[in-house]
mmCIF file of C-alpha atoms in Angstrom:
data_model
loop_
_atom_site.group_PDB
_atom_site.id
_atom_site.type_symbol
_atom_site.label_atom_id
_atom_site.label_comp_id
_atom_site.label_asym_id
_atom_site.label_seq_id
_atom_site.Cartn_x
_atom_site.Cartn_y
_atom_site.Cartn_z
ATOM 1 C CA MET A 28 -3.112 12.891 1.867
ATOM 2 C CA THR A 29 -0.131 14.686 0.406
ATOM 3 C CA LEU A 30 2.707 12.750 -1.189
ATOM 4 C CA GLN A 31 5.718 14.839 -2.114
ATOM 5 C CA CYS A 32 8.137 12.638 -3.996
ATOM 6 C CA LYS A 33 11.189 12.672 -6.167
ATOM 7 C CA GLY A 34 9.567 9.943 -8.200
ATOM 8 C CA GLY A 35 9.696 6.944 -5.896
ATOM 9 C CA VAL A 36 9.558 5.529 -2.413
ATOM 10 C CA ASN A 37 13.244 5.207 -1.731
ATOM 11 C CA ASN A 38 14.791 8.198 -3.460
ATOM 12 C CA TYR A 39 16.819 6.088 -5.870
ATOM 13 C CA GLY A 40 17.247 7.556 -9.333
ATOM 14 C CA HIS A 41 19.265 7.621 -12.496
ATOM 15 C CA GLY A 42 22.360 5.454 -12.341
ATOM 16 C CA MET A 43 20.998 3.262 -9.544
ATOM 17 C CA LYS A 44 20.757 -0.479 -10.057
ATOM 18 C CA GLN A 45 17.584 -2.501 -9.710
ATOM 19 C CA ARG A 46 17.407 -4.623 -6.563
ATOM 20 C CA THR A 47 16.013 -8.033 -5.719
ATOM 21 C CA LEU A 48 16.127 -10.550 -2.881
ATOM 22 C CA GLY A 49 19.216 -12.625 -2.118
ATOM 23 C CA LYS A 50 17.338 -15.842 -1.336
ATOM 24 C CA GLU A 51 13.826 -17.076 -0.614
ATOM 25 C CA ALA A 52 12.114 -16.850 2.776
ATOM 26 C CA SER A 53 8.638 -17.856 3.952
ATOM 27 C CA VAL A 54 6.039 -16.946 6.537
ATOM 28 C CA LYS A 55 2.896 -18.877 7.509
ATOM 29 C CA GLY A 56 -0.316 -17.618 9.054
ATOM 30 C CA LYS A 57 -4.043 -17.114 8.737
ATOM 31 C CA ALA A 58 -5.582 -14.953 6.013
ATOM 32 C CA LEU A 59 -7.649 -12.042 7.326
ATOM 33 C CA HIS A 60 -10.823 -12.454 5.288
ATOM 34 C CA THR A 61 -10.934 -16.120 4.244
ATOM 35 C CA GLY A 62 -9.495 -17.423 7.498
ATOM 36 C CA GLN A 63 -7.416 -19.943 5.509
ATOM 37 C CA GLU A 64 -3.987 -21.066 6.632
ATOM 38 C CA VAL A 65 -1.554 -19.809 4.003
ATOM 39 C CA THR A 66 2.155 -19.831 3.290
ATOM 40 C CA LEU A 67 3.763 -16.827 1.591
ATOM 41 C CA THR A 68 7.241 -17.183 0.128
ATOM 42 C CA LEU A 69 9.374 -14.319 -1.188
ATOM 43 C CA LYS A 70 11.761 -15.287 -4.002
ATOM 44 C CA PRO A 71 14.328 -13.369 -6.085
ATOM 45 C CA GLY A 72 13.113 -11.902 -9.380
ATOM 46 C CA ALA A 73 15.087 -11.328 -12.564
ATOM 47 C CA PRO A 74 15.793 -7.740 -13.687
ATOM 48 C CA ASN A 75 12.707 -5.929 -15.017
ATOM 49 C CA THR A 76 10.373 -8.557 -13.516
ATOM 50 C CA GLY A 77 8.692 -6.181 -11.102
ATOM 51 C CA LEU A 78 6.678 -7.553 -8.184
ATOM 52 C CA VAL A 79 4.878 -10.690 -9.335
ATOM 53 C CA PHE A 80 2.424 -12.868 -7.384
ATOM 54 C CA ARG A 81 2.347 -16.596 -8.183
ATOM 55 C CA ARG A 82 -0.605 -18.777 -7.118
ATOM 56 C CA ILE A 83 1.028 -22.181 -6.599
ATOM 57 C CA ASP A 84 -2.292 -23.661 -5.419
ATOM 58 C CA LEU A 85 -3.775 -23.276 -8.916
ATOM 59 C CA PHE A 86 -3.130 -25.350 -12.043
ATOM 60 C CA GLY A 87 -0.213 -24.000 -14.028
ATOM 61 C CA LYS A 88 0.867 -21.760 -11.131
ATOM 62 C CA PRO A 89 -0.433 -18.573 -12.801
ATOM 63 C CA GLU A 90 1.333 -15.280 -12.182
ATOM 64 C CA VAL A 91 -0.126 -11.815 -11.694
ATOM 65 C CA ARG A 92 1.716 -8.487 -11.697
ATOM 66 C CA PRO A 93 -0.720 -6.216 -9.820
ATOM 67 C CA VAL A 94 -1.513 -2.870 -11.421
ATOM 68 C CA SER A 95 -4.342 -0.460 -10.642
ATOM 69 C CA GLU A 96 -6.335 -1.441 -13.752
ATOM 70 C CA MET A 97 -6.729 -4.946 -12.282
ATOM 71 C CA VAL A 98 -8.499 -3.810 -9.114
ATOM 72 C CA THR A 99 -12.016 -5.299 -9.135
ATOM 73 C CA ASP A 100 -13.190 -4.963 -5.534
ATOM 74 C CA LEU A 101 -12.488 -2.452 -2.770
ATOM 75 C CA GLU A 102 -14.983 -3.548 -0.120
ATOM 76 C CA ARG A 103 -12.835 -3.827 3.003
ATOM 77 C CA LYS A 104 -9.951 -5.226 0.951
ATOM 78 C CA THR A 105 -8.198 -4.735 -2.358
ATOM 79 C CA THR A 106 -8.976 -7.519 -4.842
ATOM 80 C CA VAL A 107 -6.830 -7.803 -7.963
ATOM 81 C CA SER A 108 -8.112 -10.007 -10.793
ATOM 82 C CA SER A 109 -6.398 -11.281 -13.944
ATOM 83 C CA ASP A 110 -8.574 -13.635 -15.963
ATOM 84 C CA ALA A 111 -9.755 -16.257 -13.436
ATOM 85 C CA VAL A 112 -6.944 -15.555 -10.944
ATOM 86 C CA LYS A 113 -7.721 -13.393 -7.926
ATOM 87 C CA LEU A 114 -5.593 -11.936 -5.161
ATOM 88 C CA HIS A 115 -6.995 -10.358 -2.005
ATOM 89 C CA THR A 116 -5.517 -8.055 0.647
ATOM 90 C CA ILE A 117 -2.014 -7.821 -0.819
ATOM 91 C CA GLU A 118 -1.460 -4.246 0.377
ATOM 92 C CA HIS A 119 0.901 -4.987 3.265
ATOM 93 C CA VAL A 120 3.370 -7.175 1.377
ATOM 94 C CA LEU A 121 3.403 -4.779 -1.600
ATOM 95 C CA SER A 122 4.042 -1.857 0.725
ATOM 96 C CA ALA A 123 6.888 -3.679 2.464
ATOM 97 C CA LEU A 124 8.666 -4.628 -0.761
ATOM 98 C CA SER A 125 8.367 -1.125 -2.161
ATOM 99 C CA GLY A 126 9.193 0.599 1.100
ATOM 100 C CA MET A 127 12.343 -1.504 1.480
ATOM 101 C CA GLY A 128 13.509 -0.724 -2.052
ATOM 102 C CA VAL A 129 12.941 -4.108 -3.718
ATOM 103 C CA ASP A 130 12.293 -3.738 -7.462
ATOM 104 C CA ASN A 131 11.984 -7.376 -8.524
ATOM 105 C CA ALA A 132 10.551 -10.298 -6.558
ATOM 106 C CA ILE A 133 8.253 -13.306 -6.860
ATOM 107 C CA VAL A 134 5.611 -13.625 -4.126
ATOM 108 C CA GLU A 135 4.362 -17.211 -3.973
ATOM 109 C CA LEU A 136 1.040 -17.968 -2.282
ATOM 110 C CA ASP A 137 -0.798 -21.252 -1.762
ATOM 111 C CA ALA A 138 -4.093 -19.375 -1.346
ATOM 112 C CA SER A 139 -5.731 -16.199 -2.658
ATOM 113 C CA GLU A 140 -4.733 -14.003 0.280
ATOM 114 C CA PRO A 141 -1.464 -13.465 2.214
ATOM 115 C CA PRO A 142 -1.324 -14.134 5.952
ATOM 116 C CA ILE A 143 -2.396 -11.117 7.981
ATOM 117 C CA VAL A 144 0.130 -11.960 10.747
ATOM 118 C CA ASP A 145 0.038 -8.958 13.133
ATOM 119 C CA GLY A 146 -1.899 -6.630 10.805
ATOM 120 C CA SER A 147 1.125 -4.544 9.816
ATOM 121 C CA ALA A 148 3.904 -4.736 7.220
ATOM 122 C CA ARG A 149 6.573 -5.488 9.817
ATOM 123 C CA PRO A 150 6.457 -9.306 9.388
ATOM 124 C CA PHE A 151 7.228 -8.764 5.698
ATOM 125 C CA THR A 152 10.111 -6.348 6.303
ATOM 126 C CA THR A 153 11.516 -8.983 8.660
ATOM 127 C CA LEU A 154 11.145 -11.555 5.874
ATOM 128 C CA ILE A 155 12.951 -9.239 3.462
ATOM 129 C CA HIS A 156 15.852 -8.963 5.907
ATOM 130 C CA GLN A 157 15.987 -12.775 6.104
ATOM 131 C CA SER A 158 16.204 -12.886 2.309
ATOM 132 C CA GLY A 159 18.693 -10.049 1.989
ATOM 133 C CA ILE A 160 18.630 -7.373 -0.729
ATOM 134 C CA VAL A 161 21.096 -7.481 -3.628
ATOM 135 C CA ASP A 162 21.860 -5.162 -6.539
ATOM 136 C CA GLN A 163 21.232 -6.345 -10.097
ATOM 137 C CA SER A 164 22.893 -5.542 -13.426
ATOM 138 C CA ASP A 165 20.117 -3.391 -14.928
ATOM 139 C CA GLU A 166 19.473 0.219 -13.979
ATOM 140 C CA ARG A 167 16.149 1.315 -12.608
ATOM 141 C CA GLU A 168 13.640 2.695 -15.067
ATOM 142 C CA VAL A 169 12.761 6.260 -14.144
ATOM 143 C CA PHE A 170 9.921 8.591 -14.971
ATOM 144 C CA THR A 171 9.981 12.298 -14.288
ATOM 145 C CA LEU A 172 6.982 14.395 -13.345
ATOM 146 C CA THR A 173 7.507 17.784 -14.971
ATOM 147 C CA GLN A 174 4.162 19.482 -14.351
ATOM 148 C CA PRO A 175 1.392 19.333 -11.764
ATOM 149 C CA ILE A 176 -1.376 16.780 -12.335
ATOM 150 C CA THR A 177 -4.758 16.577 -10.605
ATOM 151 C CA ILE A 178 -6.986 13.492 -10.541
ATOM 152 C CA ASN A 179 -10.506 13.794 -9.126
ATOM 153 C CA GLU A 180 -12.857 10.958 -8.178
ATOM 154 C CA GLY A 181 -15.962 11.796 -6.188
ATOM 155 C CA SER A 182 -14.975 13.726 -3.083
ATOM 156 C CA ARG A 183 -11.349 12.659 -3.392
ATOM 157 C CA SER A 184 -8.516 14.213 -5.336
ATOM 158 C CA ILE A 185 -4.855 13.556 -6.001
ATOM 159 C CA ILE A 186 -2.505 16.352 -6.978
ATOM 160 C CA ALA A 187 0.985 15.485 -8.169
ATOM 161 C CA LEU A 188 3.581 18.259 -7.961
ATOM 162 C CA PRO A 189 7.332 18.370 -8.605
ATOM 163 C CA PHE A 190 9.401 17.974 -5.438
ATOM 164 C CA ASP A 191 12.868 16.752 -4.460
ATOM 165 C CA GLY A 192 12.501 13.802 -2.068
ATOM 166 C CA LEU A 193 9.557 11.777 -0.752
ATOM 167 C CA ARG A 194 7.367 13.375 1.888
ATOM 168 C CA ILE A 195 3.912 12.110 2.797
ATOM 169 C CA THR A 196 1.376 14.171 4.683
ATOM 170 C CA CYS A 197 -1.778 12.361 5.740
ATOM 171 C CA THR A 198 -4.836 13.189 7.815
ATOM 172 C CA SER A 199 -6.827 10.149 8.947
ATOM 173 C CA ALA A 200 -10.413 10.737 10.090
ATOM 174 C CA ASP A 201 -13.633 8.721 10.301
ATOM 175 C CA ASP A 202 -17.085 10.183 9.734
ATOM 176 C CA ARG A 203 -17.543 10.640 13.492
ATOM 177 C CA GLY A 204 -14.459 12.823 13.777
ATOM 178 C CA ILE A 205 -13.311 10.970 16.904
ATOM 179 C CA HIS A 206 -9.959 9.462 15.961
ATOM 180 C CA THR A 207 -8.515 12.188 13.733
ATOM 181 C CA GLN A 208 -4.750 11.965 13.300
ATOM 182 C CA HIS A 209 -2.288 13.912 11.174
ATOM 183 C CA LEU A 210 1.301 13.189 10.211
ATOM 184 C CA THR A 211 3.955 14.520 7.864
ATOM 185 C CA ILE A 212 6.965 12.259 7.337
ATOM 186 C CA ASP A 213 9.939 12.024 4.972
ATOM 187 C CA ILE A 214 10.273 8.463 3.684
ATOM 188 C CA ASP A 215 13.314 6.369 2.867
ATOM 189 C CA SER A 216 13.782 2.639 3.466
ATOM 190 C CA GLU A 217 15.118 3.108 7.004
ATOM 191 C CA THR A 218 12.310 5.452 8.009
ATOM 192 C CA TYR A 219 9.742 3.197 6.374
ATOM 193 C CA GLU A 220 10.931 0.155 8.316
ATOM 194 C CA ALA A 221 11.073 1.910 11.689
ATOM 195 C CA GLN A 222 8.201 4.391 11.508
ATOM 196 C CA ILE A 223 5.631 3.052 9.009
ATOM 197 C CA ALA A 224 5.870 -0.738 8.629
ATOM 198 C CA PRO A 225 4.954 -1.540 12.284
ATOM 199 C CA ALA A 226 1.614 0.352 12.117
ATOM 200 C CA ARG A 227 -1.336 -2.068 12.282
ATOM 201 C CA THR A 228 -4.658 -2.130 10.509
ATOM 202 C CA PHE A 229 -7.806 -1.032 12.364
ATOM 203 C CA THR A 230 -11.582 -1.221 12.228
ATOM 204 C CA ILE A 231 -14.705 0.136 13.908
ATOM 205 C CA TYR A 232 -16.214 -2.125 16.585
ATOM 206 C CA GLU A 233 -19.767 -1.524 15.366
ATOM 207 C CA ASP A 234 -18.829 -2.792 11.868
ATOM 208 C CA ILE A 235 -17.563 -6.209 12.957
ATOM 209 C CA GLU A 236 -20.874 -8.107 13.094
ATOM 210 C CA GLU A 237 -21.914 -6.984 9.615
ATOM 211 C CA LEU A 238 -18.499 -7.875 8.192
ATOM 212 C CA LEU A 239 -18.739 -11.383 9.618
ATOM 213 C CA LYS A 240 -22.210 -11.792 8.096
ATOM 214 C CA LYS A 241 -20.716 -10.925 4.705
ATOM 215 C CA GLY A 242 -18.107 -13.659 5.117
ATOM 216 C CA LEU A 243 -15.281 -11.199 5.723
ATOM 217 C CA ILE A 244 -12.650 -10.954 8.508
ATOM 218 C CA GLN A 245 -13.011 -14.706 9.186
ATOM 219 C CA GLY A 246 -9.389 -14.757 10.325
ATOM 220 C CA GLY A 247 -9.407 -11.448 12.184
ATOM 221 C CA SER A 248 -8.623 -11.055 15.892
ATOM 222 C CA LEU A 249 -6.998 -8.666 18.332
ATOM 223 C CA ASP A 250 -3.737 -10.336 17.323
ATOM 224 C CA SER A 251 -4.017 -8.682 13.914
ATOM 225 C CA ALA A 252 -6.001 -5.460 14.287
ATOM 226 C CA ILE A 253 -6.779 -2.429 16.415
ATOM 227 C CA ILE A 254 -10.458 -1.965 17.283
ATOM 228 C CA LEU A 255 -11.992 1.500 17.626
ATOM 229 C CA LYS A 256 -14.944 1.430 20.063
ATOM 230 C CA GLY A 257 -16.390 4.879 20.608
ATOM 231 C CA ASP A 258 -13.535 7.067 21.778
ATOM 232 C CA LYS A 259 -11.587 4.035 23.036
ATOM 233 C CA VAL A 260 -8.821 2.122 21.287
ATOM 234 C CA VAL A 261 -8.859 -1.628 21.961
ATOM 235 C CA SER A 262 -5.575 -3.416 21.290
ATOM 236 C CA LYS A 263 -4.000 -6.643 22.559
ATOM 237 C CA GLU A 264 -0.738 -4.772 22.968
ATOM 238 C CA PRO A 265 -0.125 -1.066 23.620
ATOM 239 C CA LEU A 266 -0.276 1.210 20.607
ATOM 240 C CA ARG A 267 3.043 1.143 18.778
ATOM 241 C CA PHE A 268 2.701 4.864 18.017
ATOM 242 C CA LYS A 269 0.303 7.418 19.456
ATOM 243 C CA ASP A 270 -0.698 8.127 15.851
ATOM 244 C CA GLU A 271 -0.617 4.499 14.668
ATOM 245 C CA LEU A 272 -3.821 4.857 12.645
ATOM 246 C CA VAL A 273 -2.516 7.533 10.296
ATOM 247 C CA ARG A 274 0.787 5.688 9.955
ATOM 248 C CA HIS A 275 -1.107 2.650 8.684
ATOM 249 C CA LYS A 276 -2.821 4.890 6.138
ATOM 250 C CA ILE A 277 0.602 5.972 4.899
ATOM 251 C CA LEU A 278 1.717 2.335 4.774
ATOM 252 C CA ALA A 279 -1.175 1.570 2.441
ATOM 253 C CA SER A 280 -0.613 4.641 0.272
ATOM 254 C CA ILE A 281 2.872 3.322 -0.542
ATOM 255 C CA SER A 282 1.240 0.074 -1.662
ATOM 256 C CA SER A 283 -1.122 2.057 -3.893
ATOM 257 C CA ALA A 284 1.812 3.832 -5.529
ATOM 258 C CA THR A 285 3.420 0.452 -6.192
ATOM 259 C CA SER A 286 0.391 -0.868 -8.097
ATOM 260 C CA SER A 287 0.482 2.268 -10.267
ATOM 261 C CA SER A 288 4.042 1.571 -11.478
ATOM 262 C CA PRO A 289 5.065 0.642 -15.017
ATOM 263 C CA ALA A 290 5.085 -3.047 -15.886
ATOM 264 C CA SER A 291 8.872 -3.210 -15.930
ATOM 265 C CA ALA A 292 9.340 -1.795 -12.433
ATOM 266 C CA SER A 293 7.959 -2.458 -8.974
ATOM 267 C CA ARG A 294 7.192 1.183 -8.274
ATOM 268 C CA PRO A 295 7.886 4.647 -9.661
ATOM 269 C CA THR A 296 11.610 5.075 -9.173
ATOM 270 C CA SER A 297 13.213 8.323 -8.223
ATOM 271 C CA SER A 298 14.051 11.068 -10.629
ATOM 272 C CA PRO A 299 14.246 14.819 -10.297
ATOM 273 C CA SER A 300 11.159 16.106 -8.647
ATOM 274 C CA ALA A 301 7.701 14.710 -8.184
ATOM 275 C CA ARG A 302 5.186 15.498 -5.563
ATOM 276 C CA ALA A 303 1.663 14.164 -5.211
ATOM 277 C CA THR A 304 -1.081 15.592 -3.065
ATOM 278 C CA ARG A 305 -4.239 13.757 -2.120
ATOM 279 C CA SER A 306 -6.947 15.559 -0.202
ATOM 280 C CA THR A 307 -10.510 14.576 0.611
ATOM 281 C CA PRO A 308 -13.029 15.415 3.283
ATOM 282 C CA ALA A 309 -13.648 13.035 6.150
ATOM 283 C CA SER A 310 -15.141 9.794 4.873
ATOM 284 C CA PRO A 311 -17.009 6.763 6.277
ATOM 285 C CA PRO A 312 -15.525 4.403 8.880
ATOM 286 C CA PRO A 313 -12.296 2.589 8.000
ATOM 287 C CA SER A 314 -12.224 -1.099 7.158
ATOM 288 C CA ALA A 315 -11.048 -4.115 9.089
ATOM 289 C CA SER A 316 -8.356 -4.976 6.584
ATOM 290 C CA SER A 317 -6.984 -1.578 5.884
ATOM 291 C CA GLY A 318 -8.747 1.325 7.542
ATOM 292 C CA ARG A 319 -10.543 2.055 4.271
ATOM 293 C CA SER A 320 -14.097 3.186 3.776
ATOM 294 C CA PRO A 321 -16.074 0.679 1.669
ATOM 295 C CA SER A 322 -18.211 3.384 0.110
ATOM 296 C CA THR A 323 -15.409 5.506 -1.290
ATOM 297 C CA PRO A 324 -13.120 3.681 -3.720
ATOM 298 C CA ARG A 325 -9.433 4.330 -3.861
ATOM 299 C CA PRO A 326 -8.431 6.986 -6.389
ATOM 300 C CA ARG A 327 -6.411 5.168 -9.006
ATOM 301 C CA PRO A 328 -3.411 7.126 -10.298
ATOM 302 C CA ASN A 329 -2.358 6.350 -13.840
ATOM 303 C CA ARG A 330 0.449 3.958 -14.625
ATOM 304 C CA PRO A 331 3.446 6.079 -15.638
ATOM 305 C CA ARG A 332 4.772 5.405 -19.121
ATOM 306 C CA LYS A 333 8.408 6.200 -19.749
ATOM 307 C CA SER A 334 8.891 9.831 -18.754
ATOM 308 C CA MET A 335 5.333 10.947 -18.002
ATOM 309 C CA PRO A 336 2.249 9.299 -16.518
ATOM 310 C CA ARG A 337 -0.762 8.770 -18.770
ATOM 311 C CA ARG A 338 -3.503 11.175 -17.712
ATOM 312 C CA PRO A 339 -7.082 9.940 -17.266
ATOM 313 C CA PRO A 340 -10.046 11.918 -18.609
ATOM 314 C CA SER A 341 -10.569 13.537 -15.213
ATOM 315 C CA ALA A 342 -6.933 14.515 -14.761
ATOM 316 C CA THR A 343 -6.029 18.060 -15.580
ATOM 317 C CA PRO A 344 -2.889 20.072 -14.963
ATOM 318 C CA SER A 345 -3.170 22.185 -11.838
ATOM 319 C CA THR A 346 -1.557 25.585 -11.766
ATOM 320 C CA SER A 347 -2.651 26.418 -8.240
ATOM 321 C CA ALA A 348 -1.895 23.117 -6.513
ATOM 322 C CA LYS A 349 1.073 24.447 -4.601
ATOM 323 C CA SER A 350 -1.087 26.930 -2.791
ATOM 324 C CA SER A 351 -3.939 24.534 -2.050
ATOM 325 C CA THR A 352 -4.419 23.225 1.501
ATOM 326 C CA PRO A 353 -5.265 19.547 1.950
ATOM 327 C CA SER A 354 -8.451 18.917 3.913
ATOM 328 C CA PRO A 355 -8.950 16.130 6.498
ATOM 329 C CA ILE A 356 -9.344 12.707 4.950
ATOM 330 C CA ALA A 357 -9.643 9.032 5.612
ATOM 331 C CA THR A 358 -6.898 7.757 3.368
ATOM 332 C CA PRO A 359 -7.506 4.474 1.540
ATOM 333 C CA SER A 360 -5.135 1.783 2.721
#
């Protein structure tokens, strides 16, 4: 995957105000993996709150601000843990909030996992419209990428390069090479809502029995996922896009960028020039919750601090990244 960005999902930068929700709104449904009935409520957040999850089913209503360092499990879902509090499969709601340009919000849950609804982020963008988006008094915190950065993990790599705007290029492929899809798209909140948010999660038919044995996808159905069976695509409704699979990968990559943001912001906000490139070879079959291979963990970009991201031991500046060509991948989502 290649992400070319000006520093954030919505191309907002210096001088732009932080944004939150105008009022609260709720959605009810069944969680994908636990099968529990759950209510998710979006509420306004104060300036510099970021995106915070609140478990109202637990004593003291503990809050968690998801960041990449908190990820403890990537088997068919993203699990975020803070002390004894866990959150599962929060990718779609995080992606929707970030993609729609919401900096500060409280996400209340009465269970550990949001409702899967239709398997896309569209139910959450609809919820955001019900809430409304309002400007706040504080300006967005901005970081600027001034040099290329490469992060390697196993067969995966992320290359961040300066760029003006946000463009994502993604190649989605399973290890069988049957459903390979490729897309390059420029992202702003309008494009995200229309072209990315509706894309649904997918899984391989042959994986379903084993997932059920592991206690996963207890709430899954054709109402909330696309099933890949051989060279066929099984869906309760027609595909929303001919390349819906790769669009869902992009949806999830926006969620990943959100969880890599500084504590005082919901995502990296725009500033002059940043581009990130992720490229990996084709990887094992995607998961039921997110089209992600369980055997290859998501590369975890560093949380940016002030003007520059903190570089992990494996990250090194790349002087040839602009000339490199991304190879086919199965993007984590």
